[in-house]
Tab-separated table of N, CA and C in Angstrom:
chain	number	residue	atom	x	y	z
R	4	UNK	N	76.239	-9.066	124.440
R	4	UNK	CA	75.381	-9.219	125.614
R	4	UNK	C	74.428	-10.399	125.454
R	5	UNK	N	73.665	-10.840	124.444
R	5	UNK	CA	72.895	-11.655	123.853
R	5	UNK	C	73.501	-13.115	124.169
R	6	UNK	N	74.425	-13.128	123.817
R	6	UNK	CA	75.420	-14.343	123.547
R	6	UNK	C	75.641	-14.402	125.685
R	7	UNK	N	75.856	-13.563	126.052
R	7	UNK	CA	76.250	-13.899	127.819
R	7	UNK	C	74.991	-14.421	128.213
R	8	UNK	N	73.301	-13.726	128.280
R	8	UNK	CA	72.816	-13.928	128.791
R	8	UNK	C	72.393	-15.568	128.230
R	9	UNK	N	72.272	-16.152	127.273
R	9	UNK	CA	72.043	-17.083	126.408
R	9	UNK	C	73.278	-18.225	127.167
R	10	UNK	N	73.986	-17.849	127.799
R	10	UNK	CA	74.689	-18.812	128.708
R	10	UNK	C	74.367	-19.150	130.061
R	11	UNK	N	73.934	-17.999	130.694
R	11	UNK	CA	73.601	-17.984	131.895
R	11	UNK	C	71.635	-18.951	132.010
R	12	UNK	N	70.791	-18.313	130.678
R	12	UNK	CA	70.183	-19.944	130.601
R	12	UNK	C	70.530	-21.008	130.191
R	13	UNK	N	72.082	-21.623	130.032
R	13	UNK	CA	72.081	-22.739	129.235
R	13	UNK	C	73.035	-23.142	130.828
R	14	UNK	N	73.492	-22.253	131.733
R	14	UNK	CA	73.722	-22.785	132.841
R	14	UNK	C	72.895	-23.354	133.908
R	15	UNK	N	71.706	-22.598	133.637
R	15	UNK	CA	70.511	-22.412	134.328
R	15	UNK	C	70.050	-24.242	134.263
R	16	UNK	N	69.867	-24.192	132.776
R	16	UNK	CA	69.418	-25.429	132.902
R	16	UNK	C	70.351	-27.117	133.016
R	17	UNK	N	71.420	-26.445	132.721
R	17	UNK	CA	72.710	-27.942	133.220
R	17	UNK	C	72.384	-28.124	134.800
R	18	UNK	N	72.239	-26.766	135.463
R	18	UNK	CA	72.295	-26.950	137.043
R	18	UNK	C	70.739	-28.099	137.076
R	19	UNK	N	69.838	-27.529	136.690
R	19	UNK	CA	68.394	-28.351	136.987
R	19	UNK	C	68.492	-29.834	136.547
R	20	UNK	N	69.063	-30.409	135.085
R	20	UNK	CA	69.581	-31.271	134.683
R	20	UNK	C	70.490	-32.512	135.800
R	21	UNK	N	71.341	-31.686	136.656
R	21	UNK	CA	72.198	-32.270	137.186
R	21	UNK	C	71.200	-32.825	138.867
R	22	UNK	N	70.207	-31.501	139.410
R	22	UNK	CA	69.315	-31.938	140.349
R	22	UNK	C	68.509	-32.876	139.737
R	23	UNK	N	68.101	-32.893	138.782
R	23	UNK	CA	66.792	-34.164	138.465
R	23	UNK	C	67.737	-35.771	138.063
R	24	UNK	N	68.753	-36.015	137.886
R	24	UNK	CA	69.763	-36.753	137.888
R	24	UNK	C	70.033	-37.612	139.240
R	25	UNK	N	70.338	-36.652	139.938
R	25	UNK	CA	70.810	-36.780	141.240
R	25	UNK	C	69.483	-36.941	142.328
R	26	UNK	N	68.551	-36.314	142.544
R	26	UNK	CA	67.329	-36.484	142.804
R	26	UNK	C	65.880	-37.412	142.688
R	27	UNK	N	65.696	-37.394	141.467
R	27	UNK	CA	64.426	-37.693	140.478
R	27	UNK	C	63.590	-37.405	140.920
R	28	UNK	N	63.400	-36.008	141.257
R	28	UNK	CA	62.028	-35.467	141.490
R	28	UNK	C	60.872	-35.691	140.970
R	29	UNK	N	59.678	-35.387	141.297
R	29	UNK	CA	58.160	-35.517	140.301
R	29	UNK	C	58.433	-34.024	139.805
R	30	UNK	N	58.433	-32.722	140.655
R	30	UNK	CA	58.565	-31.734	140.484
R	30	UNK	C	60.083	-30.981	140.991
R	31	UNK	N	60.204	-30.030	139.969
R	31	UNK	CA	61.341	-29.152	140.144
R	31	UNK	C	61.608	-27.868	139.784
R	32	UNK	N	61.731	-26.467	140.408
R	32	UNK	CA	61.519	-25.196	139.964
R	32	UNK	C	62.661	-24.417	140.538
R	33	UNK	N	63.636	-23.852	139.516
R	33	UNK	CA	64.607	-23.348	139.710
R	33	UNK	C	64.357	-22.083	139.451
R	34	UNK	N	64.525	-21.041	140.532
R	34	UNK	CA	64.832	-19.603	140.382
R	34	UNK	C	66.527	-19.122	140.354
R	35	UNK	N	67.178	-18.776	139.019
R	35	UNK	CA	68.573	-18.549	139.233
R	35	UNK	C	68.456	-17.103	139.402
R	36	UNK	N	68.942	-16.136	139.719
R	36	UNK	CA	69.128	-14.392	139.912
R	36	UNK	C	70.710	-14.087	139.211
R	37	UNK	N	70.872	-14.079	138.190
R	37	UNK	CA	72.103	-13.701	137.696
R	37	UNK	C	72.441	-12.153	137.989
R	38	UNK	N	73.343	-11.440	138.420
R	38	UNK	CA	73.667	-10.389	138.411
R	38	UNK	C	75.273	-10.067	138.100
R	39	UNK	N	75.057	-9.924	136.338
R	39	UNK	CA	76.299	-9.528	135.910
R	39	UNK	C	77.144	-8.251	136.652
R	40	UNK	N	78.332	-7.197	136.063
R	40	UNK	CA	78.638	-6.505	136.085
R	40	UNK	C	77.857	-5.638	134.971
R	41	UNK	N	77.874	-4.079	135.847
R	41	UNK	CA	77.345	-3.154	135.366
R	41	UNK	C	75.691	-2.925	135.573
R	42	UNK	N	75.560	-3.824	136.790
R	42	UNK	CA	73.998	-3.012	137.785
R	42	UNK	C	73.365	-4.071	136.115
R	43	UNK	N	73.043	-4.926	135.513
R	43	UNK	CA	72.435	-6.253	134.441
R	43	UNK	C	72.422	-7.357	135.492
R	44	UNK	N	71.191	-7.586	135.610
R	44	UNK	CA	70.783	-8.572	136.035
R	44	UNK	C	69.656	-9.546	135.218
R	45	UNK	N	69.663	-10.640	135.167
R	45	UNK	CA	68.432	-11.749	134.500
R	45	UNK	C	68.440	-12.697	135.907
R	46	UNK	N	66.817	-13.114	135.753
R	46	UNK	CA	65.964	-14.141	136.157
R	46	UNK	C	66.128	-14.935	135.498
R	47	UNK	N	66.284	-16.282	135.669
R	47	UNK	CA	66.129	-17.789	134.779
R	47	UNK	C	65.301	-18.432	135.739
R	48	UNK	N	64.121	-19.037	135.226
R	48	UNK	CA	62.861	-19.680	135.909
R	48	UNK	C	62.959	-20.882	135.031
R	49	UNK	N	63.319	-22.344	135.281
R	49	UNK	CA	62.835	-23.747	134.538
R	49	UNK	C	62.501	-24.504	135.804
R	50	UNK	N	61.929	-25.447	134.738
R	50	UNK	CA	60.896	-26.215	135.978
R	50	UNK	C	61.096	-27.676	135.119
R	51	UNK	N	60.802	-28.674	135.382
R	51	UNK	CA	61.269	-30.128	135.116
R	51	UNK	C	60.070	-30.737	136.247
R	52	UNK	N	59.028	-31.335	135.281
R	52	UNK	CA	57.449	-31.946	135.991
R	52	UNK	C	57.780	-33.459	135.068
R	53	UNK	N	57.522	-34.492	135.898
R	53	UNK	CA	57.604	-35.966	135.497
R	53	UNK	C	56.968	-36.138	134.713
R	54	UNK	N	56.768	-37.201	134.017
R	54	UNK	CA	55.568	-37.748	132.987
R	54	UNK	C	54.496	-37.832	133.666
R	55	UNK	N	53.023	-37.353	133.483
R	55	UNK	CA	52.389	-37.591	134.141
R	55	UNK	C	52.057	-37.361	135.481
R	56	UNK	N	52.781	-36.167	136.279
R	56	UNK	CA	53.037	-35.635	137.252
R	56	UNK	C	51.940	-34.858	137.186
R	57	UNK	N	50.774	-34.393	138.060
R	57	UNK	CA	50.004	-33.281	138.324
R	57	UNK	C	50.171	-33.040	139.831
R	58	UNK	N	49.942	-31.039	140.274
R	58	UNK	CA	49.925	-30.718	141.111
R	58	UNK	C	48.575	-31.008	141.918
R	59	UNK	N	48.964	-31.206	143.260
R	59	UNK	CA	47.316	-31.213	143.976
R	59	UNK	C	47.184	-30.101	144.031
R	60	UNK	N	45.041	-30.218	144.404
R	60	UNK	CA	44.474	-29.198	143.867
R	60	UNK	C	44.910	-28.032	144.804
R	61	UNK	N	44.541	-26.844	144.852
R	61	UNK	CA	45.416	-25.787	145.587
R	61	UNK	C	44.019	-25.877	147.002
R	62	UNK	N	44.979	-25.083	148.473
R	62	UNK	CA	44.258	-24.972	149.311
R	62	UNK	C	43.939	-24.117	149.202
R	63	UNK	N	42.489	-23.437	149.994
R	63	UNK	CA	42.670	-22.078	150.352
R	63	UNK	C	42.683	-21.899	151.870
R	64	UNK	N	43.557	-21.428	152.673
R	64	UNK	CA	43.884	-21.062	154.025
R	64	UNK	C	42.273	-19.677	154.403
R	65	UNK	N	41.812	-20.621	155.594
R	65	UNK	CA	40.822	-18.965	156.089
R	65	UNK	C	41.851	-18.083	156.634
R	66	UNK	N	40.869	-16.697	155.900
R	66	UNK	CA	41.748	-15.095	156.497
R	66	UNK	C	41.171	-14.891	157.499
R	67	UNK	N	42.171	-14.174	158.289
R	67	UNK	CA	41.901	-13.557	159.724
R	67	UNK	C	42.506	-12.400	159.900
R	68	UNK	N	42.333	-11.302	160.432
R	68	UNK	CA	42.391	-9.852	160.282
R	68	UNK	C	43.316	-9.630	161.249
R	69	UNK	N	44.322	-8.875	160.955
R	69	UNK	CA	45.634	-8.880	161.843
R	69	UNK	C	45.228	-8.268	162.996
R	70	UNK	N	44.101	-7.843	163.305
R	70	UNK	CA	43.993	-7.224	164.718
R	70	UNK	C	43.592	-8.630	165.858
R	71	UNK	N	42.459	-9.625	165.524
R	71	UNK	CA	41.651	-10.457	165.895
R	71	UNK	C	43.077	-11.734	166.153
R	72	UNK	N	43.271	-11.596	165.292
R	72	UNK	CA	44.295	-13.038	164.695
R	72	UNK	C	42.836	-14.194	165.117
R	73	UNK	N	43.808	-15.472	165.308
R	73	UNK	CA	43.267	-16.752	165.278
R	73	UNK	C	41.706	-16.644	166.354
R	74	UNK	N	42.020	-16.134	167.259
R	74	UNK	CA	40.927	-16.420	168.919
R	74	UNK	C	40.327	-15.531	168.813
R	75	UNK	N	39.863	-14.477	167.719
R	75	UNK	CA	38.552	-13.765	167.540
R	75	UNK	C	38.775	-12.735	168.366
């Protein structure tokens, strides 16, 4: 089992390999969902950030209360 899942990240990351190739992203974040046989499933999460690449700073969106919405 060790040895399968240990492929499915080494697929994980040829696929991301082959987008940043083909692409050249600054940023890149791959969610794979493997779902073997027998109800086994793995997550593979890699990400590929440029040299020197930083995210901008985060927003914060104002909340509004699902009754009111936007027009109060």
């Amino acid at each position: 089992f060790n040895r399968a899942v240990a492929r499915l990240y080494e697929f994980t990351n040829a696929i991301l390999d082959d987008f940043v190739k083909a692409i050249q992203p600054r940023y890149l974040r791959i969610t794979a969902k493997w779902y073997v046989r027998g109800g086994i499933y793995t997550n593979v999460v890699v990400e590929h950030r440029q040299k020197g690449w930083k995210p901008l700073p985060k927003v914060e969106l104002p909340q509004h209360s699902a009754e009111t919405g936007m027009l109060g």
